[in-house]
Each structure stands twice: as C-alpha cells, then as structure tokens.
Short mmCIF file of C-alpha atoms in Angstrom, two decimals:
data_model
loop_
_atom_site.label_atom_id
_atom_site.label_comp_id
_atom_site.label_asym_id
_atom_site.label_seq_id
_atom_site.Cartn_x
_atom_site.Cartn_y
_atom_site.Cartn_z
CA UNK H 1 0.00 0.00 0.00
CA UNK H 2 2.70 2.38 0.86
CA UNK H 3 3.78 1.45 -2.49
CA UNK H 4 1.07 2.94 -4.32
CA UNK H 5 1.10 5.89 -2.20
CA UNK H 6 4.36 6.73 -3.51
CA UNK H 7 3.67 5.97 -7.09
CA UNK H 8 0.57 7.86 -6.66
CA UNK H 9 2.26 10.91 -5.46
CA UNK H 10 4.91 10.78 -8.02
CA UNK H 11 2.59 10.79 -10.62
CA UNK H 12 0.23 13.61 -9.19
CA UNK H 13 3.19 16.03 -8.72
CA UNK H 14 4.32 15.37 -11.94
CA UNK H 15 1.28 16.04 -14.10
CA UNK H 16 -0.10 18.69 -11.58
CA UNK H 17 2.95 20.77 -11.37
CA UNK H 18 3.19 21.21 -7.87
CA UNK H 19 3.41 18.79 -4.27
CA UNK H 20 0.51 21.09 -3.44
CA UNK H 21 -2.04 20.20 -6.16
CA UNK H 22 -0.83 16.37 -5.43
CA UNK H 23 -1.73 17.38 -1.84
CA UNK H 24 -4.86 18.69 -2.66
CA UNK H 25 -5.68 15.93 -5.11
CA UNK H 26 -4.82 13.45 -1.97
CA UNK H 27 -6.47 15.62 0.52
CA UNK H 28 -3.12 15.27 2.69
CA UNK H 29 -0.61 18.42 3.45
CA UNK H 30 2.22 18.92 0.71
CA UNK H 31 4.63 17.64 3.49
CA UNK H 32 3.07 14.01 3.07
CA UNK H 33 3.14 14.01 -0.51
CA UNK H 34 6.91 15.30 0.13
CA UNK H 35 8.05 12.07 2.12
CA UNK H 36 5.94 9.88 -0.31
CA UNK H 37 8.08 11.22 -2.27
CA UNK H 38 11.45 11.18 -0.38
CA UNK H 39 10.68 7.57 0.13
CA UNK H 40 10.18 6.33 -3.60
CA UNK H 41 13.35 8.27 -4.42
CA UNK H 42 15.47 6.52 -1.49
CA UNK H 43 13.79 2.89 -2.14
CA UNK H 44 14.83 3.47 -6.12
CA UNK H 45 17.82 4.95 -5.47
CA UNK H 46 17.25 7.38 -7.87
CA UNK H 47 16.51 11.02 -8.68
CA UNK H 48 13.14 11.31 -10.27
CA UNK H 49 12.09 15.40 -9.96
CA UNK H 50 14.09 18.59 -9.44
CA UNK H 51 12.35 20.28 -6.93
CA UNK H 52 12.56 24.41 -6.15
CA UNK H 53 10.23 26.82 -4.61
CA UNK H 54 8.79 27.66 -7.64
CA UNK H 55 8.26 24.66 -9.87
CA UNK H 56 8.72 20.75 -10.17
CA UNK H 57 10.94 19.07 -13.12
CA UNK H 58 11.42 15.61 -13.97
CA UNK H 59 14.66 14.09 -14.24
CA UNK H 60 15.35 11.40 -17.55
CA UNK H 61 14.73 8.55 -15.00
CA UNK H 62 11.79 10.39 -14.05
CA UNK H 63 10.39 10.71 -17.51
CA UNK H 64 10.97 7.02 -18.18
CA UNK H 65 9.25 6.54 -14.79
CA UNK H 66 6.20 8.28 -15.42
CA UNK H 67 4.98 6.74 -18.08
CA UNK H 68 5.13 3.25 -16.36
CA UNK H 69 3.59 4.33 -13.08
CA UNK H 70 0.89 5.79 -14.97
CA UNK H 71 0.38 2.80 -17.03
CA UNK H 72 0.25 0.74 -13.77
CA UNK H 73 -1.86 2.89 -12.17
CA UNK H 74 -4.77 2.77 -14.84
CA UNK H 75 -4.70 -1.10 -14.65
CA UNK H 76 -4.59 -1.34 -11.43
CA UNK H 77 -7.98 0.36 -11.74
CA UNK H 78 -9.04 -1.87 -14.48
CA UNK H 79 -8.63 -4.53 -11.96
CA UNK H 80 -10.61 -3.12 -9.22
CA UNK H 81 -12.88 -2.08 -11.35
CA UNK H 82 -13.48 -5.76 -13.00
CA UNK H 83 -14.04 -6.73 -9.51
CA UNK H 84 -16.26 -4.16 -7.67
CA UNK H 85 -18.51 -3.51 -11.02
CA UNK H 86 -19.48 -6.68 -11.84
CA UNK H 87 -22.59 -6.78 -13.96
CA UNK H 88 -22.84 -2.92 -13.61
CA UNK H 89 -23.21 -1.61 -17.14
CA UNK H 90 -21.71 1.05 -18.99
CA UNK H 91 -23.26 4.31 -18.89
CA UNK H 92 -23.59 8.26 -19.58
CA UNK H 93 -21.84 10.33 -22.54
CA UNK H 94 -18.84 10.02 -24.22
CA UNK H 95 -16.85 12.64 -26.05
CA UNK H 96 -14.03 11.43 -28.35
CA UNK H 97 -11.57 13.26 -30.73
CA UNK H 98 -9.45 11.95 -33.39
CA UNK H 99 -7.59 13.30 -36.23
CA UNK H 100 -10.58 13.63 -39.24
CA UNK H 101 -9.01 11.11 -41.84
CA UNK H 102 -7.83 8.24 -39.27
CA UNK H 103 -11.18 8.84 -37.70
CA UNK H 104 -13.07 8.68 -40.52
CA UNK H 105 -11.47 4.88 -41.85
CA UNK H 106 -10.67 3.51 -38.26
CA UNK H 107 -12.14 5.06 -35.32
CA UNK H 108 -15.74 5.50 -36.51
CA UNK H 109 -16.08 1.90 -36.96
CA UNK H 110 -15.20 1.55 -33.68
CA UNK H 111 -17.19 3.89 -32.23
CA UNK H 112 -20.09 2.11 -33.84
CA UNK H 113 -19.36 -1.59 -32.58
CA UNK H 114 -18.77 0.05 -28.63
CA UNK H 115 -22.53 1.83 -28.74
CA UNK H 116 -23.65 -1.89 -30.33
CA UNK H 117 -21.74 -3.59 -27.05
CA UNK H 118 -22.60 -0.54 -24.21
CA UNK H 119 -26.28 0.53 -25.35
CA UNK H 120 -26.23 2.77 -22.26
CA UNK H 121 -23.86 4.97 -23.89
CA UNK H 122 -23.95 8.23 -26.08
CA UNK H 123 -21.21 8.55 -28.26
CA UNK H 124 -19.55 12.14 -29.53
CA UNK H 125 -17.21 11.95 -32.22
CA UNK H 126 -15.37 14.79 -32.95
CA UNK H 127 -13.14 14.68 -35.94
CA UNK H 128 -10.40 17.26 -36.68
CA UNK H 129 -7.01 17.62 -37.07
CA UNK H 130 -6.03 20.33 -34.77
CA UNK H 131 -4.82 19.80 -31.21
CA UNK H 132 -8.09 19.40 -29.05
CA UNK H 133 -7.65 20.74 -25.60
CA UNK H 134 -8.86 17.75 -23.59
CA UNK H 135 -10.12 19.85 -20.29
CA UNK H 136 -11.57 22.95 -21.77
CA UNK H 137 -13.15 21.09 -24.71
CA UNK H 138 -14.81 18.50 -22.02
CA UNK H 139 -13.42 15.54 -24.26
CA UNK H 140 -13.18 12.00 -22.24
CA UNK H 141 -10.56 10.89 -24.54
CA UNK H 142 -8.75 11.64 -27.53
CA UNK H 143 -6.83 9.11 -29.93
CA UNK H 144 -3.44 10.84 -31.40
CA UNK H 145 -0.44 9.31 -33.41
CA UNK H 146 3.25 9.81 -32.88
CA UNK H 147 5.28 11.32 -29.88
CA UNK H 148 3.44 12.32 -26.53
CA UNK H 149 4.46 15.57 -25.64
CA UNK H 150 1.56 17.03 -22.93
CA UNK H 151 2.69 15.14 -19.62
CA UNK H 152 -0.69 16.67 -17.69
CA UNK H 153 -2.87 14.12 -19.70
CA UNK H 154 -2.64 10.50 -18.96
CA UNK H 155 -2.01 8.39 -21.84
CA UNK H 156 -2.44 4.75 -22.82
CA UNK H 157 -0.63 3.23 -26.03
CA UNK H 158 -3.08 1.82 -28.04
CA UNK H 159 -0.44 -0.09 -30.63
CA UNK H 160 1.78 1.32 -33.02
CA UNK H 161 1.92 2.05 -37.03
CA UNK H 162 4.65 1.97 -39.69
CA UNK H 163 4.79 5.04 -42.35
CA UNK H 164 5.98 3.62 -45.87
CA UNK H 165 6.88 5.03 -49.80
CA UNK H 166 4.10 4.04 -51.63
CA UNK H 167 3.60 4.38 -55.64
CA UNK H 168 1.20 2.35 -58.19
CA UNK H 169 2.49 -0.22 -60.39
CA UNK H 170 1.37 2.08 -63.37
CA UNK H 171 3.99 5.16 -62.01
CA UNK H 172 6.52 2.32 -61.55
CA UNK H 173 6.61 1.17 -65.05
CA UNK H 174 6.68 4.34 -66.64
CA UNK H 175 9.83 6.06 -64.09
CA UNK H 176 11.53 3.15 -62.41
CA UNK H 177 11.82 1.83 -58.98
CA UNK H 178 13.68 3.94 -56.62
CA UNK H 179 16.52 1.93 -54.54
CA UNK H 180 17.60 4.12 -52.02
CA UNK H 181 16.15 7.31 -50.82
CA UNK H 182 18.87 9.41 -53.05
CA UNK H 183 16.78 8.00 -55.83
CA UNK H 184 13.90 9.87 -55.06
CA UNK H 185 15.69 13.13 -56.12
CA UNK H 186 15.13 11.80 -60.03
CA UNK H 187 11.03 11.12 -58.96
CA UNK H 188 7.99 13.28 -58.82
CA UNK H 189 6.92 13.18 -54.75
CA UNK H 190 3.90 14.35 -53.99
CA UNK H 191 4.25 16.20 -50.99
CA UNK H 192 1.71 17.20 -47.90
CA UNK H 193 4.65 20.06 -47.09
CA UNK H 194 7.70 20.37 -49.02
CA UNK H 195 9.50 22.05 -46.93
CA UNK H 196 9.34 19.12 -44.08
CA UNK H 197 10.27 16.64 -46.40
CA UNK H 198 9.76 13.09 -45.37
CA UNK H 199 11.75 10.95 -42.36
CA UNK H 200 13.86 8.07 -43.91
CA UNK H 201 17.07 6.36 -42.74
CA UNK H 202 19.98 7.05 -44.91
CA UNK H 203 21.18 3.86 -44.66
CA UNK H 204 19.40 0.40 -43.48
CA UNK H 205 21.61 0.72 -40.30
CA UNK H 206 21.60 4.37 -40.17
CA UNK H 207 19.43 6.73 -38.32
CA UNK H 208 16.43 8.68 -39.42
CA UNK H 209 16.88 11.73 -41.11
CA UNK H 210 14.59 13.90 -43.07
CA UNK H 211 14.83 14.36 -46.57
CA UNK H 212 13.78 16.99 -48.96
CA UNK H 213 11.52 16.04 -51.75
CA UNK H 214 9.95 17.68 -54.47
CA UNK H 215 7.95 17.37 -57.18
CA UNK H 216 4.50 19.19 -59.37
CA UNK H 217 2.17 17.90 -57.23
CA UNK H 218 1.48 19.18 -53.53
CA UNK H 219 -1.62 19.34 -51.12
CA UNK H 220 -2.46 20.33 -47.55
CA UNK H 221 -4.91 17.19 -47.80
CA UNK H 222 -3.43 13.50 -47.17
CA UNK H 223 -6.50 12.28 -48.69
CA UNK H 224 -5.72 14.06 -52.34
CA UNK H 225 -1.86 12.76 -51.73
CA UNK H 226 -3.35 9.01 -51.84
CA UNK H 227 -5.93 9.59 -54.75
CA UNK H 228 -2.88 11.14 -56.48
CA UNK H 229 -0.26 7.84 -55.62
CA UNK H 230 -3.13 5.36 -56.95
CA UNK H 231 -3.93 7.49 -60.05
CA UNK H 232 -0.20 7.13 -61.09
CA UNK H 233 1.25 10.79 -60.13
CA UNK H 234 3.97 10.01 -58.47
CA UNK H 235 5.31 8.86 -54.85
CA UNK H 236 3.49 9.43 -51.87
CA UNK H 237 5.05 8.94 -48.14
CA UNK H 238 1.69 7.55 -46.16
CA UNK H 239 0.48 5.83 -42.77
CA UNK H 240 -0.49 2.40 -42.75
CA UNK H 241 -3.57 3.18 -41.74
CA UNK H 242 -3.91 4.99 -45.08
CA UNK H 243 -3.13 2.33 -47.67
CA UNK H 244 -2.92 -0.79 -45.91
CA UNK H 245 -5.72 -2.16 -48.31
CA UNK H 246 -4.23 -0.55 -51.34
CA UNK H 247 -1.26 -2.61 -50.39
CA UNK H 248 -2.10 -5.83 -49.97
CA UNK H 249 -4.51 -5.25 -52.89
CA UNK H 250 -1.24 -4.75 -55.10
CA UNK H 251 -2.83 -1.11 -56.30
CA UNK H 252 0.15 0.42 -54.62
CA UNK H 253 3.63 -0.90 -54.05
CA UNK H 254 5.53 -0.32 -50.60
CA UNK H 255 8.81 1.20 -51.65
CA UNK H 256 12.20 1.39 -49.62
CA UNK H 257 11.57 -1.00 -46.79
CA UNK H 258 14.71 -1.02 -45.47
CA UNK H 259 15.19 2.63 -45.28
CA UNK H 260 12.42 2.90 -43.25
CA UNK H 261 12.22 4.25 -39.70
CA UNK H 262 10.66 2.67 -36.73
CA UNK H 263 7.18 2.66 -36.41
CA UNK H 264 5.23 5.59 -34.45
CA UNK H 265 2.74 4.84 -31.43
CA UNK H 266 -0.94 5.33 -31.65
CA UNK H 267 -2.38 7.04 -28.18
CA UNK H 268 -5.24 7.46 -26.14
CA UNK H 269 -4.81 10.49 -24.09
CA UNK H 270 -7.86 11.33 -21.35
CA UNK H 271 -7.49 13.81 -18.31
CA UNK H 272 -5.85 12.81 -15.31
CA UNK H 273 -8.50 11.63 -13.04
CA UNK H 274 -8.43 9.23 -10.29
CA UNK H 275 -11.01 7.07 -11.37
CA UNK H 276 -11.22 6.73 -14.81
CA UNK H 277 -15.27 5.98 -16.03
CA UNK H 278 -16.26 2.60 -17.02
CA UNK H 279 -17.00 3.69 -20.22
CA UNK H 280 -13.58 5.08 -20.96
CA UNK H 281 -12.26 2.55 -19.76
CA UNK H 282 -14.03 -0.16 -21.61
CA UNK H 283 -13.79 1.87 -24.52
CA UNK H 284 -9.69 2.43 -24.56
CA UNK H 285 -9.54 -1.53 -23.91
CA UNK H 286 -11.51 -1.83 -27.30
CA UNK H 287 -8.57 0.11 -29.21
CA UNK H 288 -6.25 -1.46 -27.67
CA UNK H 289 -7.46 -5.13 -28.87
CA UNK H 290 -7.87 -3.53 -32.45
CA UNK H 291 -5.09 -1.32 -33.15
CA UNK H 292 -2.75 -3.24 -31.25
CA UNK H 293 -3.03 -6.32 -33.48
CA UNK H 294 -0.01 -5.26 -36.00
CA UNK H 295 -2.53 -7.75 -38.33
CA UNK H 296 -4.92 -4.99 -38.36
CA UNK H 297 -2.98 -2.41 -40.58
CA UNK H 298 -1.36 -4.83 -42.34
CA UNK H 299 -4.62 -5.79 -43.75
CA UNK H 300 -6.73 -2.49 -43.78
CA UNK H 301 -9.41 -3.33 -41.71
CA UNK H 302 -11.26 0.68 -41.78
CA UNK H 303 -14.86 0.80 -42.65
CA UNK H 304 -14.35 1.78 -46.24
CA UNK H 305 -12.47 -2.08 -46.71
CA UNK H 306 -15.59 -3.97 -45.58
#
C-alpha cells in the first residue's frame, strides 16, 4: 500500500505541477506528498524530480518513470474495477476526438461496434485535425499518433503504425523503382509540405533523417496525396492506416523498406483523473485489442475495406 502511495504521489506532482495540487488531489498536506516522495526516491535509489520553490521538473529517469507508473496505475484500476462492477453496465456520454481522416477509416467503426456492445452509452465523435484541448473542450478521450508531448494528460498506447513510400504499379513502369532514398531526387513526390520533407534512414543501419523532396504535385490534404499515388502521379510517403488495403490489394507498391524508420505509437490520451469511467475505460480496452493487433494495418481493416 505504501507502495502505491508513492507511485501515486509521483505521478500527481508530476502532471499537476506542484506537491501542493498532489496534496490537494490526496487531501493530505504537501509535506506528506513530500516524504511519499522522499521515500520512492530513497527505495529506487534514484533522482526522479528537481524540486525548487517555484516549480517541479522531472529528471530522464523520471520521464521514463512516469509513463510506467501511470500505465500501472490505470490497470490497477481496471482490476478493481473488473471486480467491484461486476454486472454494472456502462453508462452516460462520451466525447471522443481523433484526427478527421484516421477517424473517418478507423475510429468511426469503432465507435459504432462500442454503442452496439454498451447501449447505455452516447457517443460524440469529434473529428479534426487540430490539437483538441482535452479539459476545456470537455473531451473524455482523444486518440493521437506519434510522440506524446503534454505530460498533464494521462495516456495509454493503443499499438503502433509503420509510415511507408508508396507508388502504383502504373507510375513504376513508366519512371523506375527507386533503390535508395537518393533515388527519389530523379522522382515526382507528392508532398503534404515540401518544406518538411519526409523521415527516412539514410542507410538500413543508419538513423532517421529527413529528406527533402519535391515534385509538381502538392496538397495540404493527405486524402488528395493518396488519390494522387493510386492514379499514377507520383510517390506518396503515407500511414499504414492509409493504404494498408491498397497494399495488400497490389494497387500500390511499398517502396524502400529497409530505409524505413521505426514505427510511431498510436495514443489514447484522457485527463488525469483518479477514477477513470467505465466507459472510458471499456472503450480504450476496445482500441487497444484492435489497433494493437499489428494484423490490423497490415490488412486495412477501416470501414471503407468492408
């Protein structure tokens, strides 16, 4: 138990900023978060935040830390909550954001198939690409792809997703296949921003490294980019979740595999709340049994493949 405590206080001064809003969160006095604190540090033998008067920091440990604790934390609720519940039902109103094209192929279906399961819930899906703000916006959870920068949201890694050179067979006959990313210099890229170029390795042992590419076609729209690479335009630089189908369909060929770099995680981020609602809950365990099956994007399972 004292365990937990510790844990618990780690990760409320972390994502609250302060050992006074982890007090307050507690309802204990900032000097028992502090020794909660003192404790975890001495038992790990470890630095895990920089503490001043004015404001908290984590350490590297403490980064690498956080992320576990938290992940243990929400399970450990699971848990209790698979117990205690029991036959107690889902309920009440559920607001969820995702970026508008993933949304749109993957998270909509599942959206559908969690009202089908958990009648007692309403369902808000909110698609758009900007960066929702999770507390002001009243969203319960929000599904984002790549690094996780906000540390006052709670997060739980839903799987992960490779990004890949794609091009039709009809663009391939006509120009060539490109062997190494140098090649692509000599092919027309269609590009969402040609000034960020696309992330390759420069080697197959190397490290990832973006590249410049250019070409007559461009588009703020990663939906016209993929009409474009199946209509024969040129090379496209896509997410899995984009043109899994088209892949294993053979209307578009992955291109320089082993210049690729690793694959990027898919996240559910929610507020930090001590008890997370059954219906989050149940619903983040749903994305987590789909889109962490590395089948899944392999074989573009989205709603417009069925």
């Amino acid at each position: 138990m004292d365990q937990i405590k510790q844990i618990q206080a780690f990760v409320d001064s972390a994502t609250r900023g302060s050992l006074s809003a982890a007090a307050r969160a507690e309802s204990v006095t900032p000097a028992v978060i502090g020794r909660r604190l003192d404790a975890l540090e001495a038992r790990l033998g470890v630095k895990l935040l920089l503490r001043t008067t004015r404001k908290l920091s984590l350490t590297f440990e403490g980064q690498a830390f956080l992320e576990d604790c938290q992940r243990i934390l929400n399970e450990l609720a699971n848990a209790e909550a698979a117990v205690s519940l029991g036959g107690v039902r889902a309920s009440g109103h559920l607001k969820v954001s995702a970026p508008a094209g993933f949304g749109r192929r993957h998270l909509a279906p599942q959206v559908a198939a969690f009202m089908d399961a958990n009648p007692g819930v309403t369902v808000r899906l909110d698609l758009t690409d900007r960066l929702v703000d999770l507390l002001n916006e009243g969203v319960d959870c929000a599904v984002r792809i790549g690094d996780m920068a906000d540390s006052s949201l709670a997060s739980s890694k839903l799987g992960e997703m490779r990004r890949v050179v794609v091009a039709s067979p009809v663009y391939l006959a006509r120009h060539g296949v490109p062997r190494t990313p140098a090649d692509l210099a000599h092919h027309n890229c269609l590009s969402l921003d040609q000034q960020r170029g696309w992330t390759l390795r420069e080697s197959p042992a190397g490290e990832g490294a973006n590249r410049k590419v250019s070409g007559s076609f461009e588009c703020n729209d990663g939906a016209v980019l993929h009409a474009w690479a199946l209509a024969g335009k040129g090379l496209a630089w896509r997410s899995m979740w984009e043109v899994g189908e088209d892949l294993r369909s053979g209307r578009l060929v992955s291109l320089l595999d082993d210049y690729a770099t690793a694959p990027v995680g898919i996240h559910a981020v929610f507020p930090q709340r001590r008890h997370l609602p059954l219906r989050v809950r149940l619903f983040i365990d749903q994305l987590k049994t789909t889109f962490g099956d590395s089948h899944y994007w392999e074989l573009g399972n989205s709603a417009d493949d069925r």
